[in-house]
Coordinates of C-alpha atoms in Angstrom, one line a residue:
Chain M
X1 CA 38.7 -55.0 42.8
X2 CA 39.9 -54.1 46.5
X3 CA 42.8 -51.2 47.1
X4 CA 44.9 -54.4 46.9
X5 CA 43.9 -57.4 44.8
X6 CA 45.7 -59.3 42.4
X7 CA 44.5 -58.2 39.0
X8 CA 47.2 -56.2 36.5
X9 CA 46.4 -52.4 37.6
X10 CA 45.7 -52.4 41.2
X11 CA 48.6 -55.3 42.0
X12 CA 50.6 -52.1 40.8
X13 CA 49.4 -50.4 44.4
X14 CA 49.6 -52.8 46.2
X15 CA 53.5 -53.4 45.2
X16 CA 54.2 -49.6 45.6
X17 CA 57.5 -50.6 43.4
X18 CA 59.4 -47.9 43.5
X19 CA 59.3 -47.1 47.6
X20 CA 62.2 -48.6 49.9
X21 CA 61.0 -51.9 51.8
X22 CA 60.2 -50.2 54.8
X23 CA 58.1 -47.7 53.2
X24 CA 56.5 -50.9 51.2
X25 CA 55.7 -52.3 53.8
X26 CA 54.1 -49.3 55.8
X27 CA 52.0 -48.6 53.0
X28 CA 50.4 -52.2 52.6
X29 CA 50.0 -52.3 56.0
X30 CA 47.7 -49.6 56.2
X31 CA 46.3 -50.3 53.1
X32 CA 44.8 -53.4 54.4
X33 CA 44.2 -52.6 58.1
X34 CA 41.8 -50.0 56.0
X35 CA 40.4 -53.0 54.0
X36 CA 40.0 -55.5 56.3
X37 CA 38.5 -53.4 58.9
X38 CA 35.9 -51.3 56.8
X39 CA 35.4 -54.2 54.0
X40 CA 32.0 -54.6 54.7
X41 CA 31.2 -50.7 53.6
X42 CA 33.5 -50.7 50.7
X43 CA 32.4 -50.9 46.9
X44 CA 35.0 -52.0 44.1
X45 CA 37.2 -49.3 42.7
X46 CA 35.6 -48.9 39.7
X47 CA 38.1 -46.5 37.9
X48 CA 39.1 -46.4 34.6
X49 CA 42.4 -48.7 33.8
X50 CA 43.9 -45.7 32.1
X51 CA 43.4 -43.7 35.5
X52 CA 44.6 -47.0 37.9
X53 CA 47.7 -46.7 36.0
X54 CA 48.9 -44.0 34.5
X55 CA 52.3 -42.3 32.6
X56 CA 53.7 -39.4 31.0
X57 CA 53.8 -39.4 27.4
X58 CA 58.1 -39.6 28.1
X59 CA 56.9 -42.7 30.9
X60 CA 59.2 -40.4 33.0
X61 CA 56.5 -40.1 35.9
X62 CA 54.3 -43.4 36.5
X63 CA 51.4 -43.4 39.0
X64 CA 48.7 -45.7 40.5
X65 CA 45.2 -44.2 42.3
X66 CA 42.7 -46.4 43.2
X67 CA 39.5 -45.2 45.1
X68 CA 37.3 -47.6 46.7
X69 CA 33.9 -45.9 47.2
X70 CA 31.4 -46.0 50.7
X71 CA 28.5 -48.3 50.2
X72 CA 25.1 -46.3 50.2
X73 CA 24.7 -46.3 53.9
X74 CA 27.9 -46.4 55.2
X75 CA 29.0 -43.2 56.3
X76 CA 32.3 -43.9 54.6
X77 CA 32.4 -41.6 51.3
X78 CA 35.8 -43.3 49.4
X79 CA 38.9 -44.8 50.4
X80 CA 42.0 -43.5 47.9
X81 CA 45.0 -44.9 47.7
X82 CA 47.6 -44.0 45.7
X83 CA 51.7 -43.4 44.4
X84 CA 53.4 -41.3 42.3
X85 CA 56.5 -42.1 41.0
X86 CA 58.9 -39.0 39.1
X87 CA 61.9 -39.0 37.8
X88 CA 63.7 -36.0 38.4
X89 CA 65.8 -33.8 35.7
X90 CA 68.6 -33.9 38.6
X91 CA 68.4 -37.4 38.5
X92 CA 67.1 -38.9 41.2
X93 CA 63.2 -39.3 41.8
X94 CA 60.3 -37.8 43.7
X95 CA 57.8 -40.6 45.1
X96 CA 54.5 -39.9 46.7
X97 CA 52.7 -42.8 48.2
X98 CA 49.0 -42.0 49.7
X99 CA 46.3 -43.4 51.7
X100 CA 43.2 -41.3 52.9
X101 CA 39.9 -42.0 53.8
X102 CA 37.0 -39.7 53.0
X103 CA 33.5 -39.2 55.3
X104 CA 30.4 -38.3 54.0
X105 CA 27.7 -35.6 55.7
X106 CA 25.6 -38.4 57.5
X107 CA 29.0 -38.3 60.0
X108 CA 30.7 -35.0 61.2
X109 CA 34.2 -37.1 62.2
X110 CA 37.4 -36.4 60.7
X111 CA 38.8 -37.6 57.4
X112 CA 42.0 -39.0 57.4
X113 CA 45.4 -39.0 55.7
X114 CA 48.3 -40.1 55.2
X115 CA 51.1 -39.1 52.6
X116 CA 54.8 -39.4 52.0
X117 CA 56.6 -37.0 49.6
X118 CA 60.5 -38.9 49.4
X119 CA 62.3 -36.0 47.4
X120 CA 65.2 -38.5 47.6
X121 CA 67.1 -41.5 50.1
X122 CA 67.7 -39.7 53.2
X123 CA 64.8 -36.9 52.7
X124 CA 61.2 -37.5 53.3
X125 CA 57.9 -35.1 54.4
X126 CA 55.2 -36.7 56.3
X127 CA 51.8 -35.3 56.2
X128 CA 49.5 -37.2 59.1
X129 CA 46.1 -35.9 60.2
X130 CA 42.9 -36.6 61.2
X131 CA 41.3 -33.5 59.3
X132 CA 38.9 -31.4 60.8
X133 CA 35.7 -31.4 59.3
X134 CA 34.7 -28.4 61.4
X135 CA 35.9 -25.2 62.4
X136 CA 37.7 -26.1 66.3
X137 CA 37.3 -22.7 67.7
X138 CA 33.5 -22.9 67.3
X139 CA 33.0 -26.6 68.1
X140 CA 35.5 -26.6 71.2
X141 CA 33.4 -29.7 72.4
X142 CA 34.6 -31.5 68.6
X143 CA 38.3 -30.4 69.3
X144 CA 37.9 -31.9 72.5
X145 CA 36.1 -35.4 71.3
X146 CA 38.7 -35.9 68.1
X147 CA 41.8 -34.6 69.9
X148 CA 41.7 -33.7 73.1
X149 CA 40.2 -37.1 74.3
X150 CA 41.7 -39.5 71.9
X151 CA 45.4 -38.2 73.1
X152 CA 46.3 -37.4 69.6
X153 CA 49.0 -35.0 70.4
X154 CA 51.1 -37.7 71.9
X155 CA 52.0 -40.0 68.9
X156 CA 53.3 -36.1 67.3
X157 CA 55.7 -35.1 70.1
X158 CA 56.7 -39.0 69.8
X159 CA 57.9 -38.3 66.5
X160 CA 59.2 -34.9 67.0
X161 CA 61.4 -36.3 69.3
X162 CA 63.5 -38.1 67.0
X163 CA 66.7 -36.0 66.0
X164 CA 66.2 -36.1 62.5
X165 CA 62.5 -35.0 62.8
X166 CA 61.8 -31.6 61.8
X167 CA 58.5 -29.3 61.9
X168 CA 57.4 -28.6 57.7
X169 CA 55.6 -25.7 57.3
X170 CA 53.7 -26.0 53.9
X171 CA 54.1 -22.9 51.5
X172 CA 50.3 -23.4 51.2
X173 CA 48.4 -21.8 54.0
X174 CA 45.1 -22.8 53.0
X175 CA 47.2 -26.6 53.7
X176 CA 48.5 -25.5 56.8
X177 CA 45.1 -23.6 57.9
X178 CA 43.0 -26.8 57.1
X179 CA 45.2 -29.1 59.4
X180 CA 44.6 -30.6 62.9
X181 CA 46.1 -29.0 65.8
X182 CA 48.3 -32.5 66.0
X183 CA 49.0 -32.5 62.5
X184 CA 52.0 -34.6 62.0
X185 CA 53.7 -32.3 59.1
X186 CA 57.3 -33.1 59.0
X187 CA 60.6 -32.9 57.1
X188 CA 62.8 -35.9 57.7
X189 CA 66.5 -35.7 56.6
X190 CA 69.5 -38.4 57.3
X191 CA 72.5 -36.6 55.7
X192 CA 74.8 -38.2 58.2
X193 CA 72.8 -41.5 58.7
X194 CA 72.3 -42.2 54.9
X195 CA 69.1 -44.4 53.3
X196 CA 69.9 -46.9 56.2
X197 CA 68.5 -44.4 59.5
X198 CA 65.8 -43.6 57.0
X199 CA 64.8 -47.0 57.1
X200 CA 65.4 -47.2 60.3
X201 CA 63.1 -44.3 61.3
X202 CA 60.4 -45.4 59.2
X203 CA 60.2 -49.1 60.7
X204 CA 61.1 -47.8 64.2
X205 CA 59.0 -44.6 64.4
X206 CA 56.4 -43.8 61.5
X207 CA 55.5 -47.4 61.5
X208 CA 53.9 -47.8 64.5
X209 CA 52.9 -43.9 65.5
X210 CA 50.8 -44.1 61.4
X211 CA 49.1 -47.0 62.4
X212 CA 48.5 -45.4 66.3
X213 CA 46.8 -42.6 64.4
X214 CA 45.0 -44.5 61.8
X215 CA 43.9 -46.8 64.9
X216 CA 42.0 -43.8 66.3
X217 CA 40.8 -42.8 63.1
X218 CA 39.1 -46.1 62.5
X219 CA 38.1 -46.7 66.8
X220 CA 36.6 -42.8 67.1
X221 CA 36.1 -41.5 63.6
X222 CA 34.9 -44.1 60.8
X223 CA 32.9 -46.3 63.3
X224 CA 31.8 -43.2 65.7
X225 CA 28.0 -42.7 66.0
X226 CA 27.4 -39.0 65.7
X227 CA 24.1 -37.0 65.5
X228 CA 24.1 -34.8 62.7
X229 CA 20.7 -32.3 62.3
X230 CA 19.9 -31.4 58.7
X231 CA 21.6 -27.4 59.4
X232 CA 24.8 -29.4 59.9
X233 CA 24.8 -31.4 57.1
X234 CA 24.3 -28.2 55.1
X235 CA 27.3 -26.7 56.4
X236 CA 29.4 -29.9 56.5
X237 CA 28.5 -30.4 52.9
X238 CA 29.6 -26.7 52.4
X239 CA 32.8 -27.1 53.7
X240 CA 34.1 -30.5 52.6
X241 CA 33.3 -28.7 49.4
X242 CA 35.7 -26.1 49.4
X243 CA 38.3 -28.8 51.0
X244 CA 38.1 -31.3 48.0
X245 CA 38.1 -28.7 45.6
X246 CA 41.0 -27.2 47.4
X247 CA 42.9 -30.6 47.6
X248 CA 42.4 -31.0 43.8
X249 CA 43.6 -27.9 42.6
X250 CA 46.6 -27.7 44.8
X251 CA 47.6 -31.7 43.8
X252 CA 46.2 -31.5 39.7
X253 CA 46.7 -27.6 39.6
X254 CA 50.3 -27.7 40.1
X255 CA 51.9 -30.3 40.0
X256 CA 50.1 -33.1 38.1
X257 CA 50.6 -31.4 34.9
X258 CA 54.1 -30.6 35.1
X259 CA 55.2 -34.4 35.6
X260 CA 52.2 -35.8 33.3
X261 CA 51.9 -33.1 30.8
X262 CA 48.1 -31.3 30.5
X263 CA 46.3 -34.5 28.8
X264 CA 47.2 -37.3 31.4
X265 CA 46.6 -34.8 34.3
X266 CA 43.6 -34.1 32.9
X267 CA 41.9 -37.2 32.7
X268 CA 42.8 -38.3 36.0
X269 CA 41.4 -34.6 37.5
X270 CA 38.2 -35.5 35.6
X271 CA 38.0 -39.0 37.1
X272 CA 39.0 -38.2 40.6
X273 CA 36.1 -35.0 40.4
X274 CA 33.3 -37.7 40.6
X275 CA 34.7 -38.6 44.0
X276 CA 35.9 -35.4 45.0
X277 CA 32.5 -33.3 44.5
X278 CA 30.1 -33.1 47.4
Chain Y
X1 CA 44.5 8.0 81.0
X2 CA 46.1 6.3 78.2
X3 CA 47.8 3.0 77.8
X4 CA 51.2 4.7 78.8
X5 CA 50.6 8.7 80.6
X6 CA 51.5 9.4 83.6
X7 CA 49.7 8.5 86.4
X8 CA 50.8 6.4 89.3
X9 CA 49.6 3.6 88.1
X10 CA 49.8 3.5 84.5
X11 CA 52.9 4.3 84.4
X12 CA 54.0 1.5 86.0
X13 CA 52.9 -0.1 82.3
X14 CA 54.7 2.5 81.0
X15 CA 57.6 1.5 82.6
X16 CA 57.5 -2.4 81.9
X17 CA 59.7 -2.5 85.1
X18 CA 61.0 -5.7 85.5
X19 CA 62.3 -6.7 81.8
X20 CA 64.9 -6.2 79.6
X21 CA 65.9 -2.6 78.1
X22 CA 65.3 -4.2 74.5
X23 CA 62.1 -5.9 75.8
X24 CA 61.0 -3.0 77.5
X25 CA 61.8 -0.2 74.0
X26 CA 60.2 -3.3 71.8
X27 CA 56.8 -2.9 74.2
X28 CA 57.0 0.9 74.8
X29 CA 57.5 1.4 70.5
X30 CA 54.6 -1.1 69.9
X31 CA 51.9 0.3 72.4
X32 CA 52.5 4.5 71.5
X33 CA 52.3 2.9 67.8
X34 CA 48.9 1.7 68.4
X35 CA 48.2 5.0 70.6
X36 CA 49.1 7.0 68.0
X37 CA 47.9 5.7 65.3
X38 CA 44.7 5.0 67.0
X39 CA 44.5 7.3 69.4
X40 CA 41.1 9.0 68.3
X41 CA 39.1 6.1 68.3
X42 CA 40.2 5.1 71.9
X43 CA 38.9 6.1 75.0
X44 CA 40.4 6.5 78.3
X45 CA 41.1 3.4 80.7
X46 CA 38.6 3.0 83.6
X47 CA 39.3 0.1 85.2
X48 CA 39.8 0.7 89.1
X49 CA 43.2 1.3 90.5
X50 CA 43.4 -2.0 92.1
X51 CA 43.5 -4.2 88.6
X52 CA 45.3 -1.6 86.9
X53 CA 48.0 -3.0 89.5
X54 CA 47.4 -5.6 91.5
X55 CA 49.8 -8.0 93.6
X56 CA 49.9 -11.1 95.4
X57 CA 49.3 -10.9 99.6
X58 CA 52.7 -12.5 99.6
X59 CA 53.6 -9.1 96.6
X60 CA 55.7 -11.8 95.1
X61 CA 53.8 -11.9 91.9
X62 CA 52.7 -8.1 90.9
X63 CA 51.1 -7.0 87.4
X64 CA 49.3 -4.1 85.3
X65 CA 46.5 -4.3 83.4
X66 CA 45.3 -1.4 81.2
X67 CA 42.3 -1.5 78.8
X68 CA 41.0 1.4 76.3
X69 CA 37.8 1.1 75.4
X70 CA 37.2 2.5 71.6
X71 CA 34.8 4.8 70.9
X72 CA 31.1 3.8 70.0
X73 CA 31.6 4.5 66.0
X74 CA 35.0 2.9 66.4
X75 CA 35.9 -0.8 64.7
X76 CA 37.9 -1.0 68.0
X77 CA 36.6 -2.6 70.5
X78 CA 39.2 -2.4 73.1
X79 CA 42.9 -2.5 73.6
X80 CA 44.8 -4.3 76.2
X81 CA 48.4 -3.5 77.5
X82 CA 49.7 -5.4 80.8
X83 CA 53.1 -6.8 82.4
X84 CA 53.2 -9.8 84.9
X85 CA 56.2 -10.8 86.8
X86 CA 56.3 -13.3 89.3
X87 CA 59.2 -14.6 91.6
X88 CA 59.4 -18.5 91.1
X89 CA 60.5 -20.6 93.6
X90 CA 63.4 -22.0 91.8
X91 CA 65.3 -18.2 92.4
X92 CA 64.6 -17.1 88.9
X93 CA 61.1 -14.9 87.9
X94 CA 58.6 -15.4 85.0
X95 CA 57.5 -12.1 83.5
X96 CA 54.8 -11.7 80.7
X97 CA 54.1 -8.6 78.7
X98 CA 51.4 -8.6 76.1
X99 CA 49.5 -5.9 74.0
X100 CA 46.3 -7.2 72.0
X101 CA 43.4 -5.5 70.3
X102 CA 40.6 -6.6 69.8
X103 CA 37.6 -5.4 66.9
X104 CA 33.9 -5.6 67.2
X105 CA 31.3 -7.1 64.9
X106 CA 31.7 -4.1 62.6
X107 CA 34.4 -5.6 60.7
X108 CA 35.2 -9.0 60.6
X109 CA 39.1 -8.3 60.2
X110 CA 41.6 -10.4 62.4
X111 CA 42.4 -9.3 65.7
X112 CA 46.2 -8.1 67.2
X113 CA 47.9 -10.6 69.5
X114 CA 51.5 -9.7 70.6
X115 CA 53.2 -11.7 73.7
X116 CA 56.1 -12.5 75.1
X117 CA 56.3 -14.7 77.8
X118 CA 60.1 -14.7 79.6
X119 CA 60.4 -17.7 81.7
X120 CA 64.6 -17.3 82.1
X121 CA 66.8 -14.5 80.8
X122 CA 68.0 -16.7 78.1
X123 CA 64.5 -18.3 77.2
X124 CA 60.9 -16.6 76.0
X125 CA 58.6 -17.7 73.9
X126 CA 56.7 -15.8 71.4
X127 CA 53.2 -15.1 70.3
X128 CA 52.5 -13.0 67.7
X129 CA 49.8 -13.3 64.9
X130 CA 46.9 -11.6 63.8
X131 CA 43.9 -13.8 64.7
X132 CA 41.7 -14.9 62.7
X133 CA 37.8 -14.0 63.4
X134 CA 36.5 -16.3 60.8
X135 CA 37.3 -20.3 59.4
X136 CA 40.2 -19.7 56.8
X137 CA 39.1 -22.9 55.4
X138 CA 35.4 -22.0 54.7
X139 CA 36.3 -18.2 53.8
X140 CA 39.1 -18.8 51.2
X141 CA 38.8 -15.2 50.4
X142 CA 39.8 -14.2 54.1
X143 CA 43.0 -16.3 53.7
X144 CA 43.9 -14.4 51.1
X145 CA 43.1 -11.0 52.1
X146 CA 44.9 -11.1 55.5
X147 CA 47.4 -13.8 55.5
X148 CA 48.3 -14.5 51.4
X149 CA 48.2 -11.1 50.2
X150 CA 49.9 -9.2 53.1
X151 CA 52.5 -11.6 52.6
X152 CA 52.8 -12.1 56.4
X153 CA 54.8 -15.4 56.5
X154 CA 57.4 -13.7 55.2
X155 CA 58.3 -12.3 59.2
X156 CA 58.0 -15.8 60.2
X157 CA 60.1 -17.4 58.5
X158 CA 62.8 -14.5 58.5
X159 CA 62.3 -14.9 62.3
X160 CA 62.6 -18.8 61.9
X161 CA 66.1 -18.1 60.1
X162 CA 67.5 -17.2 63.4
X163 CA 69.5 -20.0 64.4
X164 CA 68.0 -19.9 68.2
X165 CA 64.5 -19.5 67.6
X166 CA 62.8 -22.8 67.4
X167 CA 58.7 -23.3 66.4
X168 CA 56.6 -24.2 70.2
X169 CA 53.8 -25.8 70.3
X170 CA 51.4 -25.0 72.9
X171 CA 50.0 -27.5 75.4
X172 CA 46.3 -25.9 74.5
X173 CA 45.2 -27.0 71.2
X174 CA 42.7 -24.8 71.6
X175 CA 45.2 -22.2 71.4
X176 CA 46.9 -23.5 68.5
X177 CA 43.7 -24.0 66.6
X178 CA 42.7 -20.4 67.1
X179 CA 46.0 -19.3 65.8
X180 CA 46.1 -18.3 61.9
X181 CA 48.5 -19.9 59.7
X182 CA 51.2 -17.2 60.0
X183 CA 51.8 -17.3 63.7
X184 CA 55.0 -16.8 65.2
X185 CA 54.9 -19.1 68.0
X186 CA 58.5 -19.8 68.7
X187 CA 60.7 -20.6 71.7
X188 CA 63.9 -18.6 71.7
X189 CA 67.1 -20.1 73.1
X190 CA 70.4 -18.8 73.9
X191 CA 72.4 -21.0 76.6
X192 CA 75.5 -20.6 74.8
X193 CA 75.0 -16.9 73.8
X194 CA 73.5 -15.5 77.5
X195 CA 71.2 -12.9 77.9
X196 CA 73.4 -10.5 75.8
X197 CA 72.2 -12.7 72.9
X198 CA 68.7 -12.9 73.7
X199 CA 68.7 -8.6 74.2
X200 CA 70.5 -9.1 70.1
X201 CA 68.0 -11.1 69.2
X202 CA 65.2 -9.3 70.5
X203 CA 66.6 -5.7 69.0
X204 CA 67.9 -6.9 66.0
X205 CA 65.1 -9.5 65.1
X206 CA 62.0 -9.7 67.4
X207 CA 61.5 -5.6 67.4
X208 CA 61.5 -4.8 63.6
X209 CA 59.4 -8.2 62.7
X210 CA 56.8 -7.2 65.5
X211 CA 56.6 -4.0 64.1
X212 CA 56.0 -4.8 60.7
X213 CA 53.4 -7.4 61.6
X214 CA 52.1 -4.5 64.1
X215 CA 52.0 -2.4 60.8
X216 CA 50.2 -5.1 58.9
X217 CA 47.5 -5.4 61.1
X218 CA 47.0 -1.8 61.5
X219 CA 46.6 -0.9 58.1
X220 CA 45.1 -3.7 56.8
X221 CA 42.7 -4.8 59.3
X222 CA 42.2 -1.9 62.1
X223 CA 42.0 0.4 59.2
X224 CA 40.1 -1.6 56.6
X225 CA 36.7 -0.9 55.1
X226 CA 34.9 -4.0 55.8
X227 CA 30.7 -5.0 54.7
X228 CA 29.8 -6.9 57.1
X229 CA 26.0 -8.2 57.0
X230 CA 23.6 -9.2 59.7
X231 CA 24.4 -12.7 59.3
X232 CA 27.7 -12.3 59.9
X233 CA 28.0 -10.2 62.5
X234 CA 26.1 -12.9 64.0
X235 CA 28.2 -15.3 63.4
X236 CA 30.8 -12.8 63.9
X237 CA 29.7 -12.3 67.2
X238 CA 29.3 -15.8 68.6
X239 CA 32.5 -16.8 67.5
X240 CA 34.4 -14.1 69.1
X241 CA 32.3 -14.6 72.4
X242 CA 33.5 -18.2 72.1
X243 CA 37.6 -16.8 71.9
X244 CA 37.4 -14.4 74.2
X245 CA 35.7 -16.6 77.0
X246 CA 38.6 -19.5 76.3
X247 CA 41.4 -16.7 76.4
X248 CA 40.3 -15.5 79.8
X249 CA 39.6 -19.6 81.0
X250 CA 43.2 -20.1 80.0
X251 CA 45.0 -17.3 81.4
X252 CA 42.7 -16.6 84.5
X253 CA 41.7 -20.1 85.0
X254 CA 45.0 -21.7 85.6
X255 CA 47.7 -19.5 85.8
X256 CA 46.6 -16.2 87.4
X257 CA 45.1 -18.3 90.8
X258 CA 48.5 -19.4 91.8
X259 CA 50.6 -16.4 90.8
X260 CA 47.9 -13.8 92.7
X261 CA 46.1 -16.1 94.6
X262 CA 41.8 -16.4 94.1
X263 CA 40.7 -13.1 95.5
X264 CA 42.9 -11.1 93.4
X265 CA 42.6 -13.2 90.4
X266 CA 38.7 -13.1 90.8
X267 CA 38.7 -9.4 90.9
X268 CA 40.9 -9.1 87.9
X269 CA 39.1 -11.9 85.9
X270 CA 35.7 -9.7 86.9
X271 CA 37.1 -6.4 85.5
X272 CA 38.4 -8.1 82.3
X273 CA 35.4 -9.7 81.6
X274 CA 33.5 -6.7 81.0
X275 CA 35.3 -5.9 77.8
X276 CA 35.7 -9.9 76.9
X277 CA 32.1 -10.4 76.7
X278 CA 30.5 -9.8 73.6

């Protein structure tokens, strides 16, 4: 199967049902300009059905994660994508839709990804970056390759500028302390301009600045040639380490269990490990 | 001499001439802090009398500089005090006053920035953090020590709360990747509330948070009981040499040439340089 083909479980991603249209169709765009450009490197997603779709036992959260791993020699490592849908004791919902693409130690580039936590209509946090894979105070000839060079800061004080657009500072350090210098980390809120600027400010601004950034990701990043020694594979091999397991535990750790009780959160921590573990 | 006795010169730090009465109590509190507290450790400033003030030919741009070495036993390596102010053409005057310390490769514990850069009197921007000498994401341990378990977000975001004070984003990302995940980096406002505001704000908010983060740093970092191996002192080492050589590029390289024109801002790079290589 791809991230976005037609049988039961993974037409569930690429239908992202419970998203607003805009966000829909943000999400299947990247989706595929993922696909279509790195389709040649990709594997299916082989992932259990019960982990493609998943529910709480109450079917009060729903979720969808497909991972689409690097073939052998590519120097792509996965390709997740993913949503999370959750209703919300208050009663409205928390959806998370994801896309992120993982590198493995032949390549020193920068991951990428993209998320969306919609706590409700008219409030959103974006999470954008192309994520260091080494440290940028060391490597000052890396910051300047991945973000100096590619003008990365730009499409980030493009968004800022919108009036509804907000710096987020996550209550996780180790989240804020393994982001890019132009992370996109943002809280988004239309209290006056409703679910219809939301929409609007998705199509008109994190449309076209995500797909900007995911650009560079695939022109500089995924389809750079870099020279890495057998030292630097050691150490990038180290580090992604302690990223992944650090992504897990803060994602499964938290708040996984909460909305899919222990079990469910369990099996898809277990499945996800396999890709996750350097 | 000290950072603040009573010499021609250094008193002329002591004096912080050209700012504000809060700015200037909030600089005179933190250095005899650090003098105090430290004072055994530190030696006596011997920098010539010509970069421990030094002007432009045109005297429109005049500064002091005033480093104390610590003492060979000493985690310290050196502490830094100085005051720039500079007529701009526009009628106005930029003034910067900073005190840093910096360790050695004894410990590995973050390093004191404080800064506060006045380009108006209703308009400065802030720089305060403890920097970190090591990756926070590869040393998970660090990020808790310093920054989780010191619970030094907590002064950002009160300082955040302040209606005026806005996060700012430095045009370096070199600077912003070298700053931990607890900086305050903020631009302060107050068009509407004039420069009596922005003297509330900085006694009433900028001094006690300063201090407490002053506080932090000296009694868990200057103060700590670090091991540090051959290894890492090594790495230790290298990294800071990479810092310190960017910090004096940045300031020295661009700003300092047009303020004090290239002699003078040779001769003070020159003089700086001695305690900024490692």
């Amino acid at each position: 199967c791809s991230l976005t083909d037609m049988d039961s479980h993974s037409r569930k991603l690429r239908e992202f049902p419970f998203v607003s249209a805009a966000q829909k169709r943000l999400m299947l765009d990247l989706v595929s300009t993922v696909e279509n450009r790195l389709d040649s490197q990709l594997l299916p997603c082989s992932l259990p059905s019960d982990v493609r779709y998943y529910q709480s036992p109450s079917a009060t959260s729903q979720a969808s994660l497909h991972i689409r791993p690097g073939h052998p020699h590519s120097p792509i490592d996965f390709v997740l994508g993913s949503w999370v849908h959750s209703e919300l004791p208050t009663g409205g919902s928390l959806d998370i839709t994801t896309l992120s693409a993982y590198l493995n130690s032949s390549t020193d580039a920068p991951n990428f990804v993209f998320e969306i936590i919609r706590s409700s209509p008219t409030m959103l946090v974006l999470f954008l970056d192309l994520l260091p894979r080494k440290d940028l105070v060391l490597w000052s000839d890396y910051l300047k390759t991945f973000y100096e060079d590619t003008q990365l800061d730009v499409h980030r004080q493009t968004l800022e500028a919108v009036p509804e657009v907000q710096p987020y500072f996550s209550s996780s350090l180790y989240v804020r302390a393994a982001a890019s210098p132009t992370v996109i980390l943002v809280r988004i809120l239309t209290e006056n301009g409703g679910v219809e600027r939301m929409e609007e400010i998705i199509r008109d601004h994190l449309d076209p600045i995500s797909k900007q950034v995911l650009g560079i990701w695939l022109d500089h990043c995924a389809c750079a040639k870099r020279e890495v020694g057998e030292a630097e594979r050691a150490y990038l091999r180290k580090r992604d380490g302690v990223v992944r397991n650090k992504t897990i535990e803060i994602d499964l750790g938290s708040s996984y269990p909460k909305m899919f009780g222990a079990e469910v959160a369990n099996r898809v921590l277990e499945s996800m490990k396999e890709y996750f573990t350097v």
